[in-house]
Coordinates of N, CA, C and O and ligand atoms in Angstrom, one line a residue:
M1 N -18.8 24.1 -54.1 CA -18.4 23.3 -52.8 C -19.3 24.1 -51.7 O -19.5 25.3 -51.6
K2 N -20.0 23.1 -51.1 CA -20.8 23.6 -49.8 C -20.1 24.0 -48.8 O -19.1 23.3 -48.4
C3 N -20.3 24.9 -47.7 CA -19.5 25.3 -46.6 C -19.9 24.2 -45.4 O -21.1 23.8 -45.3
P4 N -18.7 23.4 -44.8 CA -19.1 22.4 -44.2 C -19.6 23.0 -42.8 O -20.1 21.8 -41.8
W5 N -19.6 24.2 -42.5 CA -20.2 24.4 -41.4 C -21.5 25.0 -41.4 O -22.5 24.4 -40.7
C6 N -22.0 25.8 -42.4 CA -23.5 26.0 -42.6 C -24.2 25.7 -43.7 O -25.3 26.1 -43.9
K7 N -23.6 25.0 -44.5 CA -23.9 24.2 -45.9 C -24.2 25.2 -46.9 O -25.3 24.5 -48.0
T8 N -23.9 26.1 -47.1 CA -24.5 27.4 -48.2 C -23.2 27.1 -49.1 O -22.3 26.9 -48.7
E9 N -23.8 27.3 -50.4 CA -22.8 27.3 -51.5 C -21.7 28.3 -51.3 O -21.8 29.8 -50.8
M10 N -20.6 28.1 -51.3 CA -19.0 29.0 -51.3 C -19.2 29.5 -52.5 O -19.3 28.9 -53.5
I11 N -18.0 30.5 -52.3 CA -17.6 31.5 -53.3 C -16.3 30.8 -54.0 O -15.7 30.6 -53.6
D12 N -16.4 30.6 -55.3 CA -15.1 30.0 -56.0 C -14.1 31.1 -56.0 O -14.4 32.3 -56.5
G13 N -13.1 30.8 -55.8 CA -11.8 31.8 -56.0 C -10.4 31.3 -55.8 O -10.1 30.3 -55.9
F14 N -9.6 32.4 -55.3 CA -8.1 32.0 -55.0 C -8.0 32.9 -53.9 O -8.1 34.0 -53.7
I15 N -6.6 32.1 -53.2 CA -5.9 32.9 -52.5 C -4.7 33.5 -53.4 O -4.0 32.7 -53.8
N16 N -4.6 34.9 -53.3 CA -3.5 35.5 -54.1 C -2.7 36.3 -52.9 O -3.1 37.1 -52.3
S17 N -1.2 36.2 -53.1 CA -0.6 36.9 -52.3 C 1.0 37.2 -53.0 O 1.3 37.1 -54.0
S18 N 1.7 38.2 -52.0 CA 3.0 38.7 -52.9 C 4.1 37.8 -52.7 O 4.8 37.9 -53.1
R19 N 4.0 36.9 -51.5 CA 4.6 35.9 -51.1 C 4.1 34.4 -51.0 O 3.1 34.6 -50.9
K20 N 4.8 33.3 -50.8 CA 4.0 32.4 -51.0 C 3.4 32.2 -49.7 O 3.8 32.9 -48.8
V21 N 2.2 31.4 -49.4 CA 1.5 31.1 -48.3 C 1.9 29.7 -47.9 O 1.6 28.6 -48.7
V22 N 2.1 29.4 -46.7 CA 2.3 27.9 -45.9 C 1.1 27.8 -44.9 O 0.8 29.0 -44.3
F23 N 0.9 26.7 -44.6 CA 0.1 26.5 -43.1 C 1.3 25.7 -42.2 O 2.1 25.1 -42.8
S24 N 1.2 26.2 -41.2 CA 2.2 25.6 -40.1 C 1.7 25.5 -39.1 O 0.5 26.2 -38.4
Q25 N 2.1 24.6 -38.1 CA 1.4 24.3 -36.9 C 2.2 25.6 -35.5 O 1.4 25.8 -34.5
K26 N 2.9 26.2 -36.5 CA 3.5 27.2 -35.2 C 3.6 28.4 -36.0 O 3.5 28.6 -37.1
P27 N 3.5 29.9 -35.3 CA 3.2 31.0 -36.0 C 4.8 31.2 -36.3 O 5.7 31.3 -35.6
N28 N 4.8 32.1 -37.7 CA 6.1 32.6 -38.2 C 7.1 31.8 -38.2 O 8.1 31.8 -38.1
D29 N 6.6 30.4 -38.8 CA 7.5 29.5 -39.1 C 8.0 29.6 -40.5 O 8.3 28.2 -41.2
D30 N 8.2 30.6 -41.0 CA 8.7 30.5 -42.3 C 9.5 32.0 -42.4 O 9.2 32.9 -42.0
F31 N 10.6 31.6 -43.1 CA 11.4 33.0 -43.5 C 11.8 33.1 -44.8 O 12.6 32.5 -45.6
F32 N 11.2 34.4 -45.4 CA 11.2 34.6 -47.0 C 10.9 33.2 -47.5 O 9.7 32.7 -47.2
F33 N 11.9 32.6 -48.5 CA 11.5 31.5 -49.3 C 12.0 30.3 -48.6 O 11.5 29.3 -49.0
L34 N 12.2 30.3 -47.2 CA 12.5 29.2 -46.6 C 11.7 28.7 -45.5 O 11.3 29.4 -44.6
A35 N 10.9 27.8 -46.1 CA 9.7 27.0 -45.3 C 10.2 26.5 -44.2 O 11.4 25.9 -44.2
G36 N 9.6 26.4 -43.1 CA 9.9 25.5 -41.9 C 9.6 24.3 -42.2 O 9.0 24.0 -43.2
R37 N 10.5 23.2 -41.3 CA 10.7 21.9 -41.7 C 9.1 21.1 -41.9 O 8.7 20.4 -42.7
E38 N 8.2 22.0 -40.9 CA 7.2 21.3 -40.7 C 6.1 21.9 -41.7 O 4.8 21.4 -41.6
S39 N 6.2 23.1 -42.4 CA 5.1 23.8 -43.1 C 4.8 23.4 -44.4 O 5.6 22.2 -44.9
I40 N 3.6 23.2 -44.6 CA 3.2 23.0 -46.0 C 2.8 24.2 -46.9 O 2.1 25.1 -46.5
N41 N 3.1 23.7 -48.1 CA 3.4 25.2 -48.9 C 1.8 24.8 -49.6 O 1.2 23.9 -50.2
L42 N 1.0 25.8 -49.7 CA -0.3 26.3 -50.0 C -0.4 26.9 -51.5 O -1.1 26.5 -52.5
T43 N 0.6 27.7 -52.0 CA 0.4 28.4 -53.0 C 1.5 27.8 -54.3 O 2.5 27.1 -53.9
Q44 N 1.3 27.9 -55.4 CA 2.2 27.6 -56.4 C 2.2 28.9 -57.3 O 2.0 30.1 -56.8
H45 N 3.3 29.0 -58.2 CA 4.1 30.0 -59.0 C 4.3 30.9 -57.9 O 4.3 32.3 -58.1
N46 N 5.3 30.2 -56.7 CA 5.6 31.2 -55.6 C 6.6 32.1 -56.2 O 7.1 33.2 -55.3
W47 N 7.4 32.0 -57.1 CA 8.8 33.0 -57.7 C 7.7 34.5 -58.6 O 8.7 35.2 -58.9
T48 N 6.6 34.2 -59.1 CA 6.0 35.0 -59.9 C 4.6 35.6 -59.4 O 4.7 36.9 -59.1
R49 N 3.5 34.9 -59.0 CA 2.5 35.4 -58.5 C 2.2 34.2 -57.8 O 1.0 33.4 -58.1
P50 N 2.0 34.4 -56.4 CA 1.6 33.2 -55.6 C 0.0 33.1 -55.4 O -0.5 34.0 -55.1
S51 N -0.2 32.0 -55.6 CA -2.0 31.7 -55.7 C -2.4 30.1 -55.5 O -1.5 29.2 -55.5
A52 N -3.7 30.1 -54.9 CA -3.7 28.8 -54.5 C -5.3 28.8 -54.6 O -6.2 29.9 -54.5
K53 N -6.2 27.7 -55.1 CA -7.4 27.5 -55.1 C -8.2 27.9 -53.9 O -7.8 27.2 -52.9
A54 N -9.5 28.4 -53.9 CA -9.7 28.5 -52.5 C -11.2 28.9 -52.7 O -11.8 29.1 -53.7
Y55 N -12.1 28.6 -51.3 CA -13.5 28.7 -51.5 C -14.0 29.6 -50.5 O -13.2 29.3 -49.2
H56 N -14.6 30.6 -50.5 CA -14.9 31.6 -49.2 C -16.4 31.4 -49.0 O -17.3 31.3 -49.6
C57 N -16.5 31.2 -47.6 CA -18.3 31.6 -47.1 C -18.2 32.7 -46.6 O -17.4 32.9 -45.6
E58 N -19.2 33.8 -47.0 CA -19.4 34.8 -46.4 C -20.0 34.8 -45.0 O -20.1 35.6 -44.1
N59 N -21.1 33.8 -44.6 CA -22.0 33.6 -43.5 C -20.7 33.3 -42.3 O -20.7 34.0 -41.2
C60 N -19.8 32.4 -42.6 CA -19.1 31.6 -41.5 C -17.5 32.6 -41.6 O -17.0 32.7 -40.7
K61 N -17.3 33.7 -42.5 CA -15.8 34.5 -42.9 C -15.0 33.4 -42.8 O -14.1 33.4 -42.0
K62 N -15.1 32.1 -43.3 CA -13.9 31.0 -43.6 C -13.4 31.0 -44.8 O -14.4 31.0 -45.8
V63 N -12.3 30.3 -45.1 CA -11.7 30.1 -46.1 C -11.2 28.9 -46.4 O -10.3 28.4 -45.5
I64 N -11.7 28.1 -47.0 CA -11.0 26.8 -47.8 C -10.1 26.7 -48.6 O -10.4 27.2 -49.8
V65 N -8.8 26.4 -48.6 CA -7.7 26.2 -49.5 C -7.7 24.6 -50.0 O -7.6 23.8 -49.3
D66 N -7.8 24.8 -51.2 CA -7.5 23.3 -51.9 C -5.8 23.3 -52.7 O -5.9 23.7 -53.7
Y67 N -5.1 22.8 -52.0 CA -3.8 23.1 -52.5 C -3.1 21.8 -53.4 O -2.2 21.8 -54.3
S68 N -4.3 21.0 -53.7 CA -4.1 19.8 -54.6 C -4.3 20.1 -56.1 O -4.0 19.6 -56.9
I69 N -5.2 21.6 -56.4 CA -5.4 21.7 -57.5 C -4.5 22.4 -58.2 O -4.0 23.3 -57.9
E70 N -4.1 22.4 -59.6 CA -2.9 22.9 -60.4 C -3.6 24.2 -60.7 O -4.7 24.2 -61.7
I71 N -3.0 25.2 -60.6 CA -3.4 26.5 -61.4 C -2.4 26.8 -62.4 O -1.3 26.7 -62.5
E72 N -3.2 27.4 -63.6 CA -2.4 27.3 -64.7 C -1.6 29.1 -64.6 O -2.0 29.7 -63.8
Ligands
ZN1 ZN1 -20.5 29.0 -44.0

């Protein structure tokens, strides 16, 4: 995937966490396993090893998460 900001090739990888990761329009809109009503769950396997497909650009210091991709 090309970085949408600088157009260089991004590094293929994953977001890995000890807890699920959500996108929210408000900070701290998540409490343990209860996501806020507006939150979007980004990670899979949230009870064992939460992770999500992601791409990293070293130049721009940005990560893009693709939570549509199924992780084995
Ligand atoms: Zn970039």
